Short mmCIF file of C-alpha atoms in Angstrom, two decimals:
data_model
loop_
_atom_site.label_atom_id
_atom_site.label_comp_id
_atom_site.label_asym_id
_atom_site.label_seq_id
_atom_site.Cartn_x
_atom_site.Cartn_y
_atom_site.Cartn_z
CA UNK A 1 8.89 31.19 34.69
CA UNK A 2 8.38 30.55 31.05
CA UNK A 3 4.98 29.09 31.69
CA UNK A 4 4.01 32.27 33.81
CA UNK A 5 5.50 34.62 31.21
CA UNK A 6 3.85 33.27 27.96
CA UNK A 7 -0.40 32.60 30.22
CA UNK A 8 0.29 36.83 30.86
CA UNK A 9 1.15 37.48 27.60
CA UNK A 10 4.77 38.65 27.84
CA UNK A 11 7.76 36.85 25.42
CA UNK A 12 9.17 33.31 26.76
CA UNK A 13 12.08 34.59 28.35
CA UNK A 14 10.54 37.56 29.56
CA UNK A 15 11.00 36.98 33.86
CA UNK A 16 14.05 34.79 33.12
CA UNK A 17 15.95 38.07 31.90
CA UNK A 18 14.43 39.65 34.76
CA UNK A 19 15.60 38.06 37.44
CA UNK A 20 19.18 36.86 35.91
CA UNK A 21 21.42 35.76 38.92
CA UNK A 22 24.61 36.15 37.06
CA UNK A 23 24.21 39.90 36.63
CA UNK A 24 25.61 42.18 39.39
CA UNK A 25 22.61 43.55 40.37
CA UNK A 26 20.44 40.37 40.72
CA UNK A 27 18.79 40.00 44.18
CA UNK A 28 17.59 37.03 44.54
CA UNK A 29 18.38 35.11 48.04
CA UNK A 30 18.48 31.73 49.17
CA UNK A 31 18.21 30.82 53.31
CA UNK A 32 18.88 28.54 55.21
CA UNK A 33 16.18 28.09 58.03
CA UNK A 34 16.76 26.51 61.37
CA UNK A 35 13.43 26.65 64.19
CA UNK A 36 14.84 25.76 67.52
CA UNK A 37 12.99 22.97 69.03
CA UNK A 38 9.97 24.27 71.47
CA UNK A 39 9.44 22.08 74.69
CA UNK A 40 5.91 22.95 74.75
CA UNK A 41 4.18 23.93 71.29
CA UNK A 42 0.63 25.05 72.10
CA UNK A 43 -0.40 28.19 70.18
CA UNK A 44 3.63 29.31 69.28
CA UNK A 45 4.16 30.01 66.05
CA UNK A 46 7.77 29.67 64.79
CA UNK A 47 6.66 32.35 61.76
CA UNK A 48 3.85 33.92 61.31
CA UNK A 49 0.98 34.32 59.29
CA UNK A 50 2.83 36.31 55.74
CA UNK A 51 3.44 36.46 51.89
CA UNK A 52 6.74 36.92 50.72
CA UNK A 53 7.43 39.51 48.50
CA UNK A 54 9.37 38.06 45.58
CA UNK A 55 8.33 36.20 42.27
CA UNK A 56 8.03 32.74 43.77
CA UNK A 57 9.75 31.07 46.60
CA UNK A 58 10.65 27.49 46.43
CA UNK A 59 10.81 25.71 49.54
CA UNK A 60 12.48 22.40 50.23
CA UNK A 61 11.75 20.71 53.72
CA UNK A 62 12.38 17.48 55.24
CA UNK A 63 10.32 14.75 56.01
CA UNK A 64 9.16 14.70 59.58
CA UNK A 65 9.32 18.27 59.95
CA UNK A 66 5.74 19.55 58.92
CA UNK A 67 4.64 23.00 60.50
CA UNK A 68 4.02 24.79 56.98
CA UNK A 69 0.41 26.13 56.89
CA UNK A 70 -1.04 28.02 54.18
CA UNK A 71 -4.04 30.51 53.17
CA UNK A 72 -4.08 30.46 49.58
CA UNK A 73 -5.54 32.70 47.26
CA UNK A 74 -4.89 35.93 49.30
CA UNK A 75 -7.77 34.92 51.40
CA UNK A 76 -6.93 35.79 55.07
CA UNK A 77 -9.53 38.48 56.52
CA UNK A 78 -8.14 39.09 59.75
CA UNK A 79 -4.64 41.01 60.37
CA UNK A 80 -2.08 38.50 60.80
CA UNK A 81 -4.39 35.41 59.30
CA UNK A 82 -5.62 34.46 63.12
CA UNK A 83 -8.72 32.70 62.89
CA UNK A 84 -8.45 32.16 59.40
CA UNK A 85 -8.64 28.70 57.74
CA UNK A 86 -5.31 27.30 57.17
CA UNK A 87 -3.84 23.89 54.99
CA UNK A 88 -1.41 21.61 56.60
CA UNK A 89 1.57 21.27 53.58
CA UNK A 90 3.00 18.05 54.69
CA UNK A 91 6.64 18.31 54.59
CA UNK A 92 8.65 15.91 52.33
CA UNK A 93 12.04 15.34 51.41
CA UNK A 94 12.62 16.04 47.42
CA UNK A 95 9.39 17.98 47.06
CA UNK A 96 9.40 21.52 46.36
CA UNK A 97 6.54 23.78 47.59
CA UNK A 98 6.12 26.65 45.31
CA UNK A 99 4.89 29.64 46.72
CA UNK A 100 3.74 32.71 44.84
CA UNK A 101 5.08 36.03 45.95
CA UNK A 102 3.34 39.86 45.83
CA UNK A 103 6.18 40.61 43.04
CA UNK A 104 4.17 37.98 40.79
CA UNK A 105 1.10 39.30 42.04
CA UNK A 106 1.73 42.85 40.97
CA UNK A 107 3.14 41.44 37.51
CA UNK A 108 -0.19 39.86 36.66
CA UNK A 109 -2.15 42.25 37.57
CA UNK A 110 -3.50 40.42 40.32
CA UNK A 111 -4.38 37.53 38.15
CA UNK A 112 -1.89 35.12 40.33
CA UNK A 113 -2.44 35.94 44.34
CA UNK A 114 0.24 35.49 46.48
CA UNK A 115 0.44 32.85 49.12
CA UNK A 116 -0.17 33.85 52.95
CA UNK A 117 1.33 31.06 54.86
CA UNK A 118 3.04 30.56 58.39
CA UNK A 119 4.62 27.56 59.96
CA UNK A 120 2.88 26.73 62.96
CA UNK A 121 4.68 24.21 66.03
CA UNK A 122 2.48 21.22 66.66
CA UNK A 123 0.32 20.63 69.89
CA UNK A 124 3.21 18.15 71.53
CA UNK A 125 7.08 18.57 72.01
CA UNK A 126 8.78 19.32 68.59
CA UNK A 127 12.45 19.12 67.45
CA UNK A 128 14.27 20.91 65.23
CA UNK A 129 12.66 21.95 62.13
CA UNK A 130 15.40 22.74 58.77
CA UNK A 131 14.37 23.95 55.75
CA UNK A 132 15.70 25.98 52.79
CA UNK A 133 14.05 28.58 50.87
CA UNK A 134 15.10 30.54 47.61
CA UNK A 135 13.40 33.82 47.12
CA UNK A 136 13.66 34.58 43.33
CA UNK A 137 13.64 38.34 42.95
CA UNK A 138 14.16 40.29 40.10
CA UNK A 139 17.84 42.52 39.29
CA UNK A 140 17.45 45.97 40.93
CA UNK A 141 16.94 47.58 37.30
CA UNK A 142 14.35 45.47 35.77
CA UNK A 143 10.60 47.62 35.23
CA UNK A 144 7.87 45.95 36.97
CA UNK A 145 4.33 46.29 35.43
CA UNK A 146 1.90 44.34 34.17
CA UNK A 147 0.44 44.67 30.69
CA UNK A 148 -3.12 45.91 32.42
CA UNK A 149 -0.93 48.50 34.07
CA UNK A 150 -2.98 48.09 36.89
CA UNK A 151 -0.04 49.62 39.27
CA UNK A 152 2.73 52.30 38.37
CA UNK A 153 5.80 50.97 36.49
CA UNK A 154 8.55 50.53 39.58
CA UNK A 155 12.17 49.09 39.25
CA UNK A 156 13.05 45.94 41.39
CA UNK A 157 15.26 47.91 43.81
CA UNK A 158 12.17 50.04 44.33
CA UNK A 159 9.45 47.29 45.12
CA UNK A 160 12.15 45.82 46.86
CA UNK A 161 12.59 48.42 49.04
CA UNK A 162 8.68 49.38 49.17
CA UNK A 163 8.14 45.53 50.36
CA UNK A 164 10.81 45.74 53.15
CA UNK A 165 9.48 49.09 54.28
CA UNK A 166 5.75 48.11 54.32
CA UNK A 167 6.98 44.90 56.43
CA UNK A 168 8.85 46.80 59.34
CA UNK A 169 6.27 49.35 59.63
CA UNK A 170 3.25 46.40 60.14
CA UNK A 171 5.98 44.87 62.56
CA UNK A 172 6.50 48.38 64.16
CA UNK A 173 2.96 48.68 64.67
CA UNK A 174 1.99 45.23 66.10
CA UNK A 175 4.83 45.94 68.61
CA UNK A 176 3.58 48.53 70.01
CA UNK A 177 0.02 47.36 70.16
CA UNK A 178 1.48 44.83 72.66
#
């Protein structure tokens, strides 16, 4: 986060106060993900094609248990990313796959993109797939804007809430397209 903070010109500890888990209001998450095995995989996806909408997620997975795919560079063209061009992230214990969320994107301006990615079941019978993921998000009160200004200033309880809402309603719609 330091790194991040000093290349977009803010002080060191500049998203470290921002997104300070021992204050009451912090909201970052950590999950727990279990995908049920699929007897037949084909075309299912066990998540699809999205970006997350926090700073960065870190994602620890387990060897074996590939299934990650991602679009990088904000670069999917077609709703949902299908037909896109996606990269395999091979899954391996003790790595950490860094993923950068719309919160960073909107904090730089757009200079960082955030990551569309999806995990995707194989073409043959897969097992269980376990992973954890922790969603750093910043305290409900912090201001969000980058020095550009290139979107309104918003607290993290509101692009919080503006994320979540933006989510349901493309979920709404794609439901009742089907």
């Amino acid at each position: 986060m330091r790194c991040f903070a000093r290349g977009l010109g803010f002080l060191e500890k500049f998203f470290i106060e921002g997104h300070d888990i021992s204050r009451p209001n912090a909201q970052s998450t950590m999950r727990l993900l279990h995908y049920f095995a699929i007897p037949v995989a084909g075309a299912y996806h066990r998540a699809g094609a999205h970006v997350d909408w926090d700073f960065l997620t870190l994602l620890f997975q387990k060897d074996g248990q590939d299934g990650l795919e991602i679009c990088p560079g904000r670069e999917v063209v077609t709703e949902f990313g299908v037909g896109d061009e996606w990269t395999k992230v091979k899954a391996r214990t003790g790595e950490i796959v860094c993923n950068i969320g719309d919160l960073l994107m909107s904090w730089s301006d757009d200079r960082f993109k955030s990551t569309f990615h999806r995990v995707k079941a194989p073409c043959r019978d897969y097992f269980d797939r376990y992973s954890i993921a922790y969603f750093n998000q910043p305290c409900k009160d912090v201001l969000i804007q980058g020095l550009l200004k290139k979107y309104p200033v918003v607290s993290g309880a509101q692009f919080t809430e503006r994320a979540m809402r933006q989510k349901f309603a493309a979920l709404q719609k794609k439901v009742a397209a089907a």
